[in-house]
Coordinates of C-alpha atoms in Angstrom, one line a residue:
M617 CA 0.0 0.0 0.0
N618 CA 1.3 3.5 -0.9
T619 CA 2.0 5.4 2.3
V620 CA 3.8 8.5 0.7
A621 CA 2.2 11.4 -1.2
R622 CA 4.5 13.4 -3.5
V623 CA 3.0 16.8 -3.7
A624 CA 3.4 20.2 -5.5
L625 CA 2.7 23.2 -3.2
D626 CA 0.4 25.8 -4.6
S627 CA 2.9 28.6 -3.9
P628 CA 4.3 31.3 -6.2
L629 CA 7.6 31.3 -4.3
P630 CA 10.4 30.1 -6.7
N631 CA 12.2 28.3 -3.8
L632 CA 9.2 26.1 -3.3
D633 CA 8.9 25.1 -7.0
R634 CA 9.7 21.4 -6.5
L635 CA 8.0 18.3 -5.2
F636 CA 7.9 17.4 -1.5
D637 CA 7.1 14.1 0.1
Y638 CA 4.5 13.7 2.9
S639 CA 3.3 10.7 4.7
I640 CA -0.2 9.5 4.3
P641 CA -1.8 8.9 7.7
P642 CA -3.7 5.6 8.2
E643 CA -7.1 7.2 8.0
L644 CA -6.3 8.6 4.6
Q645 CA -4.6 5.6 3.1
G646 CA -6.6 4.4 0.1
V647 CA -8.3 7.8 -0.1
I648 CA -5.6 9.9 -1.5
A649 CA -5.0 9.7 -5.2
A650 CA -2.9 11.6 -7.8
G651 CA -4.4 14.9 -8.9
Q652 CA -6.4 15.7 -5.7
R653 CA -6.3 18.9 -3.9
I654 CA -5.0 18.6 -0.3
R655 CA -3.6 20.8 2.5
V656 CA -0.3 20.3 4.2
S657 CA 1.9 22.0 6.8
F658 CA 5.2 23.5 5.8
G659 CA 8.1 24.4 8.0
R660 CA 7.3 26.1 11.3
S661 CA 4.2 27.9 10.1
K662 CA 0.9 26.8 11.6
K663 CA -1.0 27.8 8.5
L664 CA -1.8 25.0 6.1
L665 CA -0.8 25.3 2.4
D666 CA -2.8 24.2 -0.6
A667 CA -1.1 21.5 -2.7
F668 CA -1.8 18.9 -5.4
V669 CA -0.9 15.3 -5.2
I670 CA 1.3 14.4 -8.1
E671 CA 1.8 10.7 -7.3
T672 CA 1.6 8.2 -4.4
L673 CA 4.6 6.0 -3.5
E674 CA 5.3 3.0 -1.2
K675 CA 8.4 4.6 0.2
S676 CA 10.2 8.0 0.1
E677 CA 13.8 8.5 -0.8
F678 CA 14.0 11.0 2.1
E679 CA 15.4 9.4 5.1
G680 CA 14.1 11.8 7.8
K681 CA 10.7 12.0 9.3
L682 CA 7.9 13.1 6.9
A683 CA 5.2 15.5 7.9
P684 CA 1.7 14.0 7.4
V685 CA -0.9 15.2 4.9
A686 CA -3.3 17.4 7.0
E687 CA -6.5 17.0 5.0
V688 CA -8.0 16.1 1.6
V689 CA -9.8 19.1 0.2
S690 CA -11.5 17.2 -2.6
A691 CA -11.8 13.6 -3.7
V692 CA -11.9 14.7 -7.4
S693 CA -8.6 14.4 -9.2
V694 CA -8.5 17.9 -10.9
L695 CA -4.8 17.7 -12.0
P696 CA -4.4 14.6 -14.3
T697 CA -1.0 13.4 -15.1
N698 CA -1.0 14.8 -18.6
I699 CA -1.9 18.3 -17.4
Y700 CA 0.8 18.2 -14.8
K701 CA 3.4 17.2 -17.4
L702 CA 2.2 20.0 -19.6
S703 CA 2.3 22.6 -16.8
R704 CA 5.7 21.5 -15.8
A705 CA 7.0 21.8 -19.3
V706 CA 5.5 25.3 -19.7
A707 CA 7.1 26.4 -16.4
D708 CA 10.5 25.0 -17.4
R709 CA 10.3 26.6 -20.8
Q710 CA 9.3 30.0 -19.5
S711 CA 11.6 30.2 -16.4
S712 CA 8.4 30.3 -14.4
T713 CA 7.0 28.3 -11.5
L714 CA 4.5 25.4 -11.6
A715 CA 2.1 27.4 -9.4
D716 CA 2.0 30.3 -11.9
V717 CA 1.0 27.8 -14.7
L718 CA -1.5 25.9 -12.6
G719 CA -3.2 29.2 -11.8
G720 CA -4.5 29.2 -15.4
A721 CA -4.6 25.4 -16.0
V722 CA -6.7 24.4 -12.9
L723 CA -9.7 26.6 -12.4
T724 CA -10.9 28.0 -9.1
R725 CA -13.0 25.5 -7.2
S726 CA -16.7 25.7 -6.8
V727 CA -17.8 23.4 -4.0
A728 CA -21.4 23.0 -5.0
V729 CA -20.5 22.3 -8.7
E730 CA -17.9 19.8 -7.7
K731 CA -20.2 18.0 -5.2
K732 CA -22.8 17.5 -7.9
F733 CA -20.2 16.4 -10.4
A734 CA -18.7 13.8 -8.0
E735 CA -22.2 12.2 -7.4
T736 CA -23.0 11.6 -11.1
A737 CA -19.9 11.7 -13.2
V738 CA -18.1 8.8 -14.8
L739 CA -14.4 9.8 -15.0
A740 CA -12.4 9.3 -18.2
Q741 CA -9.5 7.0 -18.3
P742 CA -6.0 8.2 -19.4
S743 CA -5.5 8.0 -23.2
T744 CA -4.2 4.8 -24.7
R745 CA -2.8 6.8 -27.7
T746 CA 0.9 5.8 -28.1
K747 CA 3.8 7.6 -29.7
A748 CA 3.8 5.0 -32.4
Q749 CA 0.6 6.4 -33.8
E750 CA 1.8 9.2 -36.0
A751 CA 0.1 12.5 -35.4
K752 CA -0.8 15.0 -38.1
L753 CA 0.7 18.4 -37.6
Q754 CA -0.8 20.8 -40.2
A755 CA -1.2 24.4 -41.3
V756 CA -3.8 25.6 -43.8
L757 CA -4.9 28.9 -45.2
A758 CA -8.7 29.4 -45.2
Q759 CA -10.5 30.8 -48.2
P760 CA -11.5 34.4 -47.6
F761 CA -15.1 33.6 -48.4
E762 CA -18.1 31.8 -47.1
V763 CA -18.5 28.2 -48.3
T764 CA -21.4 25.7 -48.3
S765 CA -21.5 24.0 -44.9
Q766 CA -22.2 20.4 -44.0
F767 CA -23.5 21.5 -40.6
E768 CA -26.3 23.9 -41.7
G769 CA -28.4 24.6 -44.7
G770 CA -26.7 27.8 -45.6
S771 CA -23.0 28.9 -45.8
I772 CA -20.4 29.8 -43.2
A773 CA -16.9 31.2 -43.1
D774 CA -14.4 28.8 -44.5
W775 CA -12.2 28.9 -41.4
Q776 CA -15.2 27.8 -39.3
E777 CA -16.0 25.0 -41.7
K778 CA -12.4 23.7 -41.6
L779 CA -12.2 23.7 -37.8
L780 CA -15.6 22.1 -37.3
S781 CA -15.1 19.5 -40.0
A782 CA -11.7 18.5 -38.5
A783 CA -13.4 18.3 -35.1
L784 CA -16.3 16.1 -36.3
A785 CA -13.9 13.6 -37.8
K786 CA -12.2 13.1 -34.4
L787 CA -15.5 13.1 -32.4
N788 CA -16.8 10.3 -34.7
V789 CA -14.0 8.0 -33.6
G790 CA -14.5 8.8 -29.9
E791 CA -11.7 11.4 -29.4
S792 CA -12.0 14.8 -27.9
V793 CA -11.1 18.1 -29.6
I794 CA -9.9 21.6 -28.4
I795 CA -10.6 24.6 -30.6
V796 CA -8.8 27.8 -29.7
V797 CA -9.8 31.2 -31.1
P798 CA -8.5 34.7 -30.2
D799 CA -11.5 36.6 -28.9
F800 CA -15.2 36.7 -28.0
R801 CA -16.3 37.6 -31.5
D802 CA -14.9 34.3 -32.9
L803 CA -16.3 32.4 -29.9
Q804 CA -19.8 33.8 -30.4
Q805 CA -19.8 32.8 -34.1
L806 CA -18.7 29.3 -33.3
R807 CA -21.3 29.0 -30.6
Q808 CA -24.0 29.9 -33.1
R809 CA -22.7 27.4 -35.6
I810 CA -22.3 24.5 -33.1
S811 CA -25.7 25.1 -31.5
K812 CA -27.4 24.4 -34.9
S813 CA -25.4 21.3 -35.7
K814 CA -24.9 17.7 -34.6
L815 CA -21.8 18.9 -32.7
A816 CA -24.0 20.4 -30.0
E817 CA -24.2 17.2 -27.9
H818 CA -20.3 17.2 -27.6
Y819 CA -19.9 21.0 -26.9
V820 CA -18.1 22.2 -23.8
D821 CA -18.1 26.0 -23.5
Y822 CA -14.7 27.0 -22.1
A823 CA -15.1 30.7 -22.7
A824 CA -13.6 33.1 -20.1
D825 CA -16.7 35.3 -20.1
Q826 CA -18.8 32.8 -18.1
T827 CA -19.4 32.9 -14.4
G828 CA -16.9 31.1 -12.2
S829 CA -19.3 28.2 -11.4
K830 CA -20.1 27.6 -15.1
R831 CA -16.4 27.7 -16.0
Y832 CA -15.6 25.2 -13.3
A833 CA -18.5 23.0 -14.5
S834 CA -17.0 23.0 -18.0
F835 CA -13.6 22.2 -16.5
L836 CA -15.0 19.2 -14.6
K837 CA -17.0 18.0 -17.6
C838 CA -13.6 17.6 -19.5
L839 CA -12.6 15.0 -16.8
S840 CA -15.7 12.9 -17.6
A841 CA -15.8 10.0 -20.1
G842 CA -16.9 10.8 -23.6
A843 CA -15.9 12.7 -26.7
H844 CA -15.9 16.4 -25.9
L845 CA -15.6 19.5 -28.2
V846 CA -13.9 22.2 -26.1
V847 CA -14.1 25.7 -27.5
G848 CA -12.5 28.7 -25.9
S849 CA -9.7 31.3 -25.9
R850 CA -6.1 30.7 -24.8
S851 CA -6.8 28.9 -21.5
A852 CA -8.7 26.2 -23.4
V853 CA -5.4 24.6 -24.3
Y854 CA -5.2 23.4 -20.7
A855 CA -8.6 21.7 -20.8
P856 CA -8.0 18.4 -18.8
L857 CA -9.2 16.0 -21.5
Q858 CA -7.9 12.4 -21.3
N859 CA -8.6 11.3 -24.9
L860 CA -7.4 14.4 -26.8
G861 CA -7.3 13.8 -30.5
L862 CA -6.9 17.3 -32.0
I863 CA -6.0 20.8 -31.0
A864 CA -7.2 23.3 -33.7
M865 CA -6.3 27.0 -33.6
F866 CA -7.6 29.9 -35.6
D867 CA -5.5 33.0 -36.4
D868 CA -2.5 32.1 -34.2
G869 CA -0.9 35.5 -35.0
D870 CA -3.4 37.4 -32.8
L871 CA -1.7 38.7 -29.7
N872 CA -4.9 38.0 -27.7
L873 CA -3.5 34.5 -27.5
Q874 CA -0.4 35.8 -25.6
E875 CA -0.5 35.6 -21.8
Q876 CA -0.1 39.0 -20.2
Q877 CA 1.1 37.6 -16.8
S878 CA 3.5 34.9 -15.8
P879 CA 4.4 32.5 -17.5
Y880 CA 4.0 35.0 -20.5
I881 CA 3.5 32.3 -23.1
H882 CA 1.6 32.2 -26.3
A883 CA -1.2 29.6 -26.7
R884 CA 0.5 28.4 -29.9
D885 CA 3.5 27.3 -27.9
I886 CA 1.3 25.6 -25.2
A887 CA -0.4 23.7 -28.0
L888 CA 2.9 22.6 -29.4
L889 CA 4.0 21.4 -26.0
R890 CA 0.7 19.6 -25.3
Q891 CA 1.0 17.9 -28.7
T892 CA 4.2 16.2 -27.5
V893 CA 2.5 15.2 -24.2
D894 CA -0.8 13.8 -25.6
N895 CA 0.5 12.9 -29.1
C896 CA -2.6 14.5 -30.6
D897 CA -3.1 16.1 -34.0
L898 CA -2.5 19.8 -34.5
L899 CA -4.1 22.2 -37.0
F900 CA -3.4 25.9 -37.5
V901 CA -6.0 27.7 -39.6
S902 CA -5.8 31.3 -40.7
H903 CA -6.3 33.8 -43.5
A904 CA -2.8 35.2 -43.2
R905 CA 0.2 33.1 -42.2
S906 CA 2.1 34.0 -39.1
C907 CA 5.9 34.0 -39.2
E908 CA 6.0 31.5 -36.4
V909 CA 3.9 29.0 -38.3
Q910 CA 5.8 29.7 -41.5
R911 CA 9.0 28.9 -39.7
L912 CA 7.6 25.5 -38.5
V913 CA 6.4 24.8 -42.1
E914 CA 9.8 25.5 -43.6
M915 CA 11.4 23.3 -40.9
K916 CA 8.9 20.6 -42.0
Y917 CA 7.6 20.3 -38.4
L918 CA 4.2 21.3 -39.8
S919 CA 3.0 20.1 -43.2
E920 CA 1.3 22.6 -45.5
V921 CA -2.3 21.6 -46.5
E922 CA -2.5 23.0 -50.1
Q923 CA -5.8 24.3 -51.2
I924 CA -6.5 25.9 -54.5
F925 CA -9.2 28.6 -54.6
A926 CA -9.8 31.8 -56.5
A927 CA -8.2 34.9 -54.9
P928 CA -10.5 37.8 -53.9
A929 CA -10.7 40.8 -56.2
V930 CA -8.3 43.2 -54.5
A931 CA -7.0 46.5 -56.0
F932 CA -4.4 48.6 -54.3
D933 CA -3.4 52.2 -54.5
D934 CA 0.1 53.4 -53.4
S935 CA -0.7 57.2 -53.6
L936 CA -0.5 59.5 -50.6
S937 CA -4.2 60.2 -50.8
R938 CA -6.0 58.8 -47.8
V939 CA -9.2 57.9 -49.7
P940 CA -8.2 57.7 -53.4
T941 CA -10.6 58.1 -56.3
L942 CA -11.0 54.3 -56.7
A943 CA -12.0 53.9 -53.1
W944 CA -14.6 56.7 -53.3
Q945 CA -16.0 55.1 -56.5
I946 CA -16.3 51.6 -55.0
I947 CA -17.9 52.9 -51.8
R948 CA -20.4 54.9 -53.7
E949 CA -21.4 52.1 -56.0
A950 CA -21.4 49.3 -53.4
S951 CA -23.3 51.3 -50.7
A952 CA -26.2 51.6 -53.2
Q953 CA -26.4 47.8 -53.2
G954 CA -25.7 46.8 -49.6
A955 CA -23.3 47.1 -46.7
V956 CA -19.8 48.4 -47.2
L957 CA -16.9 47.8 -44.7
V958 CA -14.2 50.5 -44.3
Q959 CA -11.3 49.6 -42.1
V960 CA -9.3 52.4 -40.5
S961 CA -6.1 52.1 -38.5
S962 CA -7.3 53.7 -35.2
K963 CA -10.3 55.1 -33.4
G964 CA -11.1 58.7 -32.5
T965 CA -10.2 62.0 -34.2
A966 CA -6.7 63.1 -35.1
R967 CA -6.1 66.9 -34.9
A968 CA -2.3 67.0 -35.0
A969 CA -0.8 68.9 -37.9
Y970 CA 2.2 67.8 -40.1
C971 CA 4.4 69.3 -42.8
Q972 CA 2.8 68.6 -46.1
E973 CA 6.1 68.0 -47.8
C974 CA 8.1 65.8 -45.3
S975 CA 5.4 64.8 -42.7
T976 CA 7.4 66.2 -39.8
R977 CA 5.1 67.0 -36.9
A978 CA 4.3 70.8 -36.8
L979 CA 5.3 72.6 -33.6
C980 CA 4.4 76.1 -32.4
N981 CA 6.9 78.9 -33.3
Q982 CA 6.6 80.3 -29.8
C983 CA 6.4 77.5 -27.3
H984 CA 7.1 74.4 -29.4
G985 CA 3.8 72.9 -28.5
P986 CA 1.9 70.7 -31.0
I987 CA -0.1 72.6 -33.7
W988 CA -3.6 71.6 -34.5
I989 CA -6.1 72.9 -37.1
D990 CA -9.3 74.3 -35.6
S991 CA -12.8 74.3 -37.1
S992 CA -12.1 77.6 -38.9
S993 CA -9.0 76.0 -40.5
M994 CA -6.7 78.1 -38.4
P995 CA -3.4 76.5 -37.3
R996 CA -3.2 77.0 -33.5
C997 CA -1.0 75.7 -30.7
R998 CA -2.6 73.2 -28.4
W999 CA -0.5 74.6 -25.5
C1000 CA -0.5 78.4 -25.8
N1001 CA -3.3 78.8 -28.4
A1002 CA -1.1 81.0 -30.5
Q1003 CA -1.9 81.4 -34.2
N1004 CA 0.8 79.9 -36.4
L1005 CA 0.2 81.6 -39.8
A1006 CA 3.9 82.0 -40.4
Y1007 CA 4.8 78.4 -39.8
R1008 CA 7.9 77.0 -41.6
C1009 CA 9.0 73.4 -41.3
P1010 CA 12.4 73.2 -39.5
E1011 CA 13.4 70.2 -41.7
C1012 CA 12.5 71.0 -45.2
K1013 CA 11.5 74.7 -44.8
D1014 CA 8.1 74.1 -46.5
E1015 CA 5.3 76.5 -45.3
K1016 CA 2.3 74.3 -46.0
I1017 CA 0.9 72.0 -43.3
R1018 CA -1.8 69.3 -43.4
Q1019 CA -4.0 67.7 -40.8
G1020 CA -3.0 64.3 -39.5
F1021 CA -5.0 61.4 -40.7
G1022 CA -8.1 60.8 -38.5
G1023 CA -9.4 57.7 -36.9
S1024 CA -12.8 56.1 -37.0
T1025 CA -14.7 59.0 -35.4
R1026 CA -13.4 61.6 -37.8
T1027 CA -13.9 59.2 -40.8
V1028 CA -17.6 58.8 -39.7
A1029 CA -18.0 62.6 -39.8
E1030 CA -16.3 62.9 -43.2
F1031 CA -18.2 60.0 -44.8
G1032 CA -21.5 61.4 -43.3
K1033 CA -21.0 64.5 -45.4
A1034 CA -19.8 62.7 -48.5
F1035 CA -22.5 60.0 -48.6
A1036 CA -25.6 61.9 -47.5
G1037 CA -28.6 59.6 -46.9
V1038 CA -26.5 56.5 -46.3
Q1039 CA -26.4 55.1 -42.7
I1040 CA -22.9 55.3 -41.2
I1041 CA -22.0 52.9 -38.4
E1042 CA -18.9 53.0 -36.2
S1043 CA -17.4 49.8 -34.6
T1044 CA -14.3 50.0 -32.4
G1045 CA -12.4 47.8 -29.9
D1046 CA -14.1 49.4 -26.9
K1047 CA -17.5 49.6 -28.5
P1048 CA -17.6 46.6 -30.9
L1049 CA -20.5 45.4 -33.0
L1050 CA -20.7 41.6 -33.5
E1051 CA -23.2 41.6 -36.3
I1052 CA -25.2 44.0 -38.3
E1053 CA -28.3 43.6 -40.5
A1054 CA -27.9 43.6 -44.2
G1055 CA -28.8 46.8 -46.0
K1056 CA -27.5 50.0 -47.5
K1057 CA -24.9 51.2 -45.0
I1058 CA -21.2 52.0 -44.5
V1059 CA -19.4 50.5 -41.5
I1060 CA -16.3 52.3 -40.2
A1061 CA -14.3 49.8 -38.1
T1062 CA -10.9 49.5 -36.4
P1063 CA -8.8 46.4 -36.9
G1064 CA -10.4 43.4 -35.2
A1065 CA -13.7 45.1 -34.6
E1066 CA -15.3 44.5 -38.0
P1067 CA -18.9 43.2 -37.5
S1068 CA -20.2 40.4 -39.6
V1069 CA -23.1 40.8 -42.0
S1070 CA -25.3 38.0 -43.5
G1071 CA -24.0 37.0 -46.9
G1072 CA -20.9 39.3 -46.7
Y1073 CA -20.1 42.9 -47.6
E1074 CA -20.7 44.4 -51.0
A1075 CA -17.2 46.0 -50.8
V1076 CA -14.3 46.2 -48.3
V1077 CA -12.0 49.2 -48.3
I1078 CA -8.8 49.4 -46.2
L1079 CA -7.6 52.9 -45.4
D1080 CA -4.4 54.0 -43.6
A1081 CA -2.3 51.0 -44.8
N1082 CA 0.8 53.1 -44.6
Q1083 CA 0.1 54.0 -41.0
A1084 CA -0.5 50.4 -40.1
L1085 CA 2.9 49.4 -41.6
A1086 CA 4.7 52.2 -39.9
K1087 CA 3.7 51.3 -36.3
D1088 CA 6.6 51.1 -33.9
S1089 CA 6.6 47.3 -33.6
L1090 CA 8.5 44.4 -35.0
R1091 CA 5.2 42.8 -36.0
A1092 CA 3.8 45.8 -37.7
S1093 CA 3.9 44.4 -41.2
E1094 CA 2.7 40.9 -40.2
D1095 CA -0.2 42.3 -38.1
A1096 CA -1.2 44.7 -40.8
V1097 CA -1.5 41.9 -43.4
R1098 CA -3.4 39.8 -40.9
Y1099 CA -5.9 42.6 -40.1
W1100 CA -6.4 43.3 -43.8
S1101 CA -6.9 39.7 -44.6
N1102 CA -9.5 39.1 -41.9
A1103 CA -11.4 42.2 -43.0
I1104 CA -11.4 41.1 -46.7
A1105 CA -12.6 37.6 -45.6
K1106 CA -15.9 39.2 -44.8
L1107 CA -16.4 40.2 -48.4
K1108 CA -19.2 38.7 -50.4
R1109 CA -17.9 36.2 -53.1
G1110 CA -17.3 38.0 -56.4
K1111 CA -17.2 41.5 -54.9
R1112 CA -14.3 43.9 -54.9
A1113 CA -11.9 45.3 -52.2
V1114 CA -9.5 48.2 -52.2
I1115 CA -6.5 48.9 -50.1
A1116 CA -5.2 52.4 -50.0
G1117 CA -1.7 53.7 -49.1
V1118 CA 0.2 50.4 -49.3
P1119 CA 3.7 50.2 -50.9
Q1120 CA 3.8 48.5 -54.3
R1121 CA 5.7 45.4 -53.4
I1122 CA 3.3 44.4 -50.5
G1123 CA 0.3 45.7 -52.5
Q1124 CA 1.1 43.4 -55.5
R1125 CA 1.5 40.4 -53.3
F1126 CA -1.6 41.1 -51.3
A1127 CA -3.7 41.8 -54.4
L1128 CA -2.7 38.4 -55.7
W1129 CA -3.5 36.9 -52.3
Q1130 CA 0.1 35.5 -52.0
Q1131 CA -0.2 35.0 -48.3
I1132 CA 2.6 32.4 -48.1
E1133 CA 5.0 34.5 -50.1
L1134 CA 4.2 37.5 -47.8
A1135 CA 5.1 35.3 -44.8
Q1136 CA 8.2 34.0 -46.4
D1137 CA 9.4 37.6 -47.2
E1138 CA 8.7 38.7 -43.6
L1139 CA 10.5 35.6 -42.1
E1140 CA 13.5 36.2 -44.3
N1141 CA 13.7 39.8 -43.2
R1142 CA 13.6 38.6 -39.6
R1143 CA 16.4 36.1 -40.3
E1144 CA 18.6 38.7 -41.7
L1145 CA 18.1 40.9 -38.7
E1146 CA 18.3 38.0 -36.3
F1147 CA 14.9 38.8 -34.9
P1148 CA 12.1 36.4 -33.7
P1149 CA 11.0 33.9 -34.6
H1150 CA 14.4 33.1 -36.1
V1151 CA 15.8 33.4 -32.6
R1152 CA 14.1 33.9 -29.2
L1153 CA 14.0 37.4 -27.7
G1154 CA 13.3 37.8 -24.0
S1155 CA 13.7 40.3 -21.2
V1156 CA 14.5 40.5 -17.5
E1157 CA 13.3 43.6 -15.7
G1158 CA 13.6 44.8 -12.1
P1159 CA 15.4 47.1 -9.7
I1160 CA 18.9 48.2 -10.9
E1161 CA 20.9 46.5 -8.2
V1162 CA 19.0 43.2 -8.5
I1163 CA 19.0 43.0 -12.3
T1164 CA 22.7 43.9 -12.6
Q1165 CA 23.6 41.0 -10.2
L1166 CA 21.2 38.7 -11.9
T1167 CA 22.8 39.1 -15.4
E1168 CA 26.3 38.6 -14.0
E1169 CA 25.3 35.2 -12.6
F1170 CA 24.9 33.4 -15.9
S1171 CA 27.2 33.2 -18.9
I1172 CA 26.0 30.9 -21.6
P1173 CA 27.6 30.5 -25.0
G1174 CA 25.2 31.8 -27.6
L1175 CA 23.3 34.0 -25.2
Q1176 CA 23.5 37.8 -25.9
V1177 CA 22.6 40.2 -23.1
L1178 CA 21.7 43.6 -24.5
G1179 CA 21.2 46.7 -22.4
P1180 CA 20.5 48.0 -19.9
I1181 CA 17.4 50.1 -20.7
Q1182 CA 15.7 52.3 -18.2
V1183 CA 11.9 51.6 -17.8
R1184 CA 9.1 52.4 -15.4
G1185 CA 7.7 49.6 -13.3
S1186 CA 4.0 48.9 -12.8
Q1187 CA 4.0 51.1 -9.6
G1188 CA 6.0 53.9 -11.3
E1189 CA 9.3 52.9 -9.8
Q1190 CA 12.5 53.2 -11.8
N1191 CA 13.7 49.8 -13.1
I1192 CA 16.1 48.6 -15.7
R1193 CA 15.6 46.0 -18.4
F1194 CA 18.1 43.7 -20.1
V1195 CA 17.1 42.1 -23.4
L1196 CA 18.1 38.4 -24.0
K1197 CA 18.7 37.1 -27.5
Y1198 CA 19.3 33.4 -27.9
P1199 CA 18.7 30.4 -30.2
Y1200 CA 16.0 27.9 -29.5
S1201 CA 18.7 25.2 -28.9
I1202 CA 19.8 26.7 -25.6
G1203 CA 16.3 27.8 -24.4
A1204 CA 16.2 25.2 -21.6
Q1205 CA 19.7 26.1 -20.5
V1206 CA 18.9 29.8 -20.4
S1207 CA 15.6 29.2 -18.5
E1208 CA 17.3 27.1 -15.9
A1209 CA 20.2 29.6 -15.4
I1210 CA 17.8 32.5 -14.9
K1211 CA 15.7 30.5 -12.4
A1212 CA 18.9 29.5 -10.4
A1213 CA 20.1 33.1 -10.5
Q1214 CA 16.7 34.4 -9.3
L1215 CA 16.8 32.0 -6.3
K1216 CA 20.2 33.2 -5.3
I1217 CA 19.8 37.0 -5.9
S1218 CA 16.1 37.8 -5.3
A1219 CA 15.4 35.7 -2.2
G1220 CA 13.3 37.6 0.2
L1221 CA 12.3 40.3 -2.3
T1222 CA 8.8 38.8 -3.1
K1223 CA 6.0 40.9 -1.8
T1224 CA 2.4 40.0 -1.0
S1225 CA -0.2 42.8 -1.2
A1226 CA -3.3 43.1 1.0
T1227 CA -5.3 41.3 -1.8
G1228 CA -3.0 38.3 -1.6
R1229 CA -1.5 39.0 -5.0
V1230 CA 2.3 38.2 -5.1
S1231 CA 4.6 40.5 -6.9
R1232 CA 8.2 39.5 -7.6
A1233 CA 11.2 41.9 -7.8
V1234 CA 12.2 40.4 -11.1
R1235 CA 10.0 40.0 -14.1
V1236 CA 11.2 37.4 -16.6
R1237 CA 9.8 37.0 -20.1
M1238 CA 11.5 34.3 -22.1
D1239 CA 9.6 35.5 -25.2
D1240 CA 8.8 39.2 -25.1
P1241 CA 6.7 40.6 -28.1
E1242 CA 6.9 44.1 -26.7
V1243 CA 10.6 44.4 -26.4
I1244 CA 11.0 45.7 -30.0

C-alpha cells in the first residue's frame, strides 16, 4: 500500500517550486490519489498550504521523518498526469513556477458544482494513444469567403468549416477536440454554428466570459468520459481532456493569445508542448500566415495543406491620398447595393498637424507645443493657443501643413458629409458590434472590430495602410497583413476590395493573395536581422541592483545580453531591463540559469499585497513581443 504522497505546493515562491514528500496517515490511506487537492503543513508555520498530489509511493527517498498530509480538500482528481506534465513543461520553458502555470490550468474550485459532479460523473481513463501512432501536424490557409456548410443549410466562413469538419472527424471516432480562437467575437460565431449542428451534444463552452461556477462545471466535464468538443480562448489549451485527438487553432498570429502575466506564453507554444504530451493532431487555420507557423512549415515540423481557390478581387493604391478616387467610387457604387466595410487604423479623431512635404510634426513657433487645425482651418498651438500663420518646417522649410489622418470618429464625420442619406455605423475595440443587419450602410471599423453581415459585404475598403505598416513594432507588417486579410474575408464572393496607401511590393503580393509569399518575405527579413521567430528574444526587468547582479550570474555560449534600458515599473518605480537574445537550442539552459540566479539573488524580495497577490522583484519574459 502506498504510504507516501509526493505533492506540489500551490505557492508562487520560486524556492518552493519542486516536489515534496508527505506521509499518508492511516485514516487517509486508500483515499488519497494523484491529482487531488490537499492541504499540508510546511516548516514552522501553523498555516496549512494548498497542494496537489502528483503521485503516491510506497516509500520515500527522504530518510528523515515526513510530515503527514493534513487533509483532503476534494476527492476529485483535478490535476491529471498529462496536465501536470504540460504545466511542468511550460514552467520550465518560460523560467516560471509550476504554481503560476496551474493558476491558469486548474480553475478556481466551486464546492457546489464539484459536489454535484462527484455524485454523477463517470471519470475518463487516461488516453491509450501511443507515440507509435503518427500525429498530423498541419497548417492551412482558409478561403476568404463563405462556403457551403455540411453543418447547416446555408453557408459559413471557410475557417469555421475547416475547424468544425476536423473536429467532427475526431469526435466520430471517440476522441476529444480543443478549438482555440483569439477573442469573444470568434467564440460567439462558433457558438451559433455549433448550436445548430450535430456537434452540440459534444460541446463544452470553455469561454472566459462565463461565471466562475459555469467555467468550473465545464472544467470538470472535461474530466468525464466521452468525446468532448472544447471551444475557448487561450486557456482552453489546458482543458483536462484524457482522450485528446486534436488541437485546432484559428488566427494564431493574434496577440490576444499571448498571456499577459507569468508565464507570459503564447497559446500556440502551449499547443505545441501539449501535442508532445498527448500525441494529438495539431491544426493551424488562418487567413494570413504568421511568421512562427511559417518557420515551422519551412522546418517541415508542420505540413502545408495545399488548397486551390480563387483569390478575392483586391485592388491597391500606393498614392499618398488617404481615400483615393478608386476607393470613393467603389464605396459609392457598393453602398447603393448593400453594406460596405471601411477599415481604418485607429479610433477617435486626429487633430495634430504635419508638414505637407516631409510629414514632420508641426510645432508652435513660440512655445514648441503641438499645432492643430481648428474648425475655422486656423493652425493653432494646443498649449498656448497662438496662431501659427507664419509656420515654416524646420526640416524642409516648406510652409504648408496638413491635418493628421483621422481615426474612425473623424472618418464617420467625413463620410457622413460625402454620402448623404447613407447610414454610417462605427465599430471600435471598446464599442464593438458583433453583427449588423444587411442593407445599404457604411461600417467604419478599427482592426479586429469588424462586424459580420449575413451574406458578406458588397465591398471592403482598407484605409491608412501606410500607418499600419509604420507602427513602432517588430510585428507591424505581419499584423497589418493579418488585419487586412481578416477584413477582406468578410467580403461577399465575387465582390471587390480596395487597399489604400500600401507600398507597391506588398500591395502586389496582397492583391494576388500571396499569403505564403508574404510570410516568407517577412520571415526572411527577420532572419537577416536575427529577430524572432528566427531566434528567441526575451527580457528581465527589475530594480537596478538586482538585475545587474542577476545578469552577472549566468554566462552561456550563444546568449547575448543587451542593455540596460531604463523603464518604469508597474508602480511607477525606476527599473532597468536587459534584453536576452538566444537560439532555440539553448532555451532550456537559459531558462534554468535564470531560475537559479533568481533563487540566489532575489530571495526575500517577493511581496504579497493586501489582496493576496504576489509580486516579484524580477519579471522574466522568455519571449517578449513588446521588447521591440
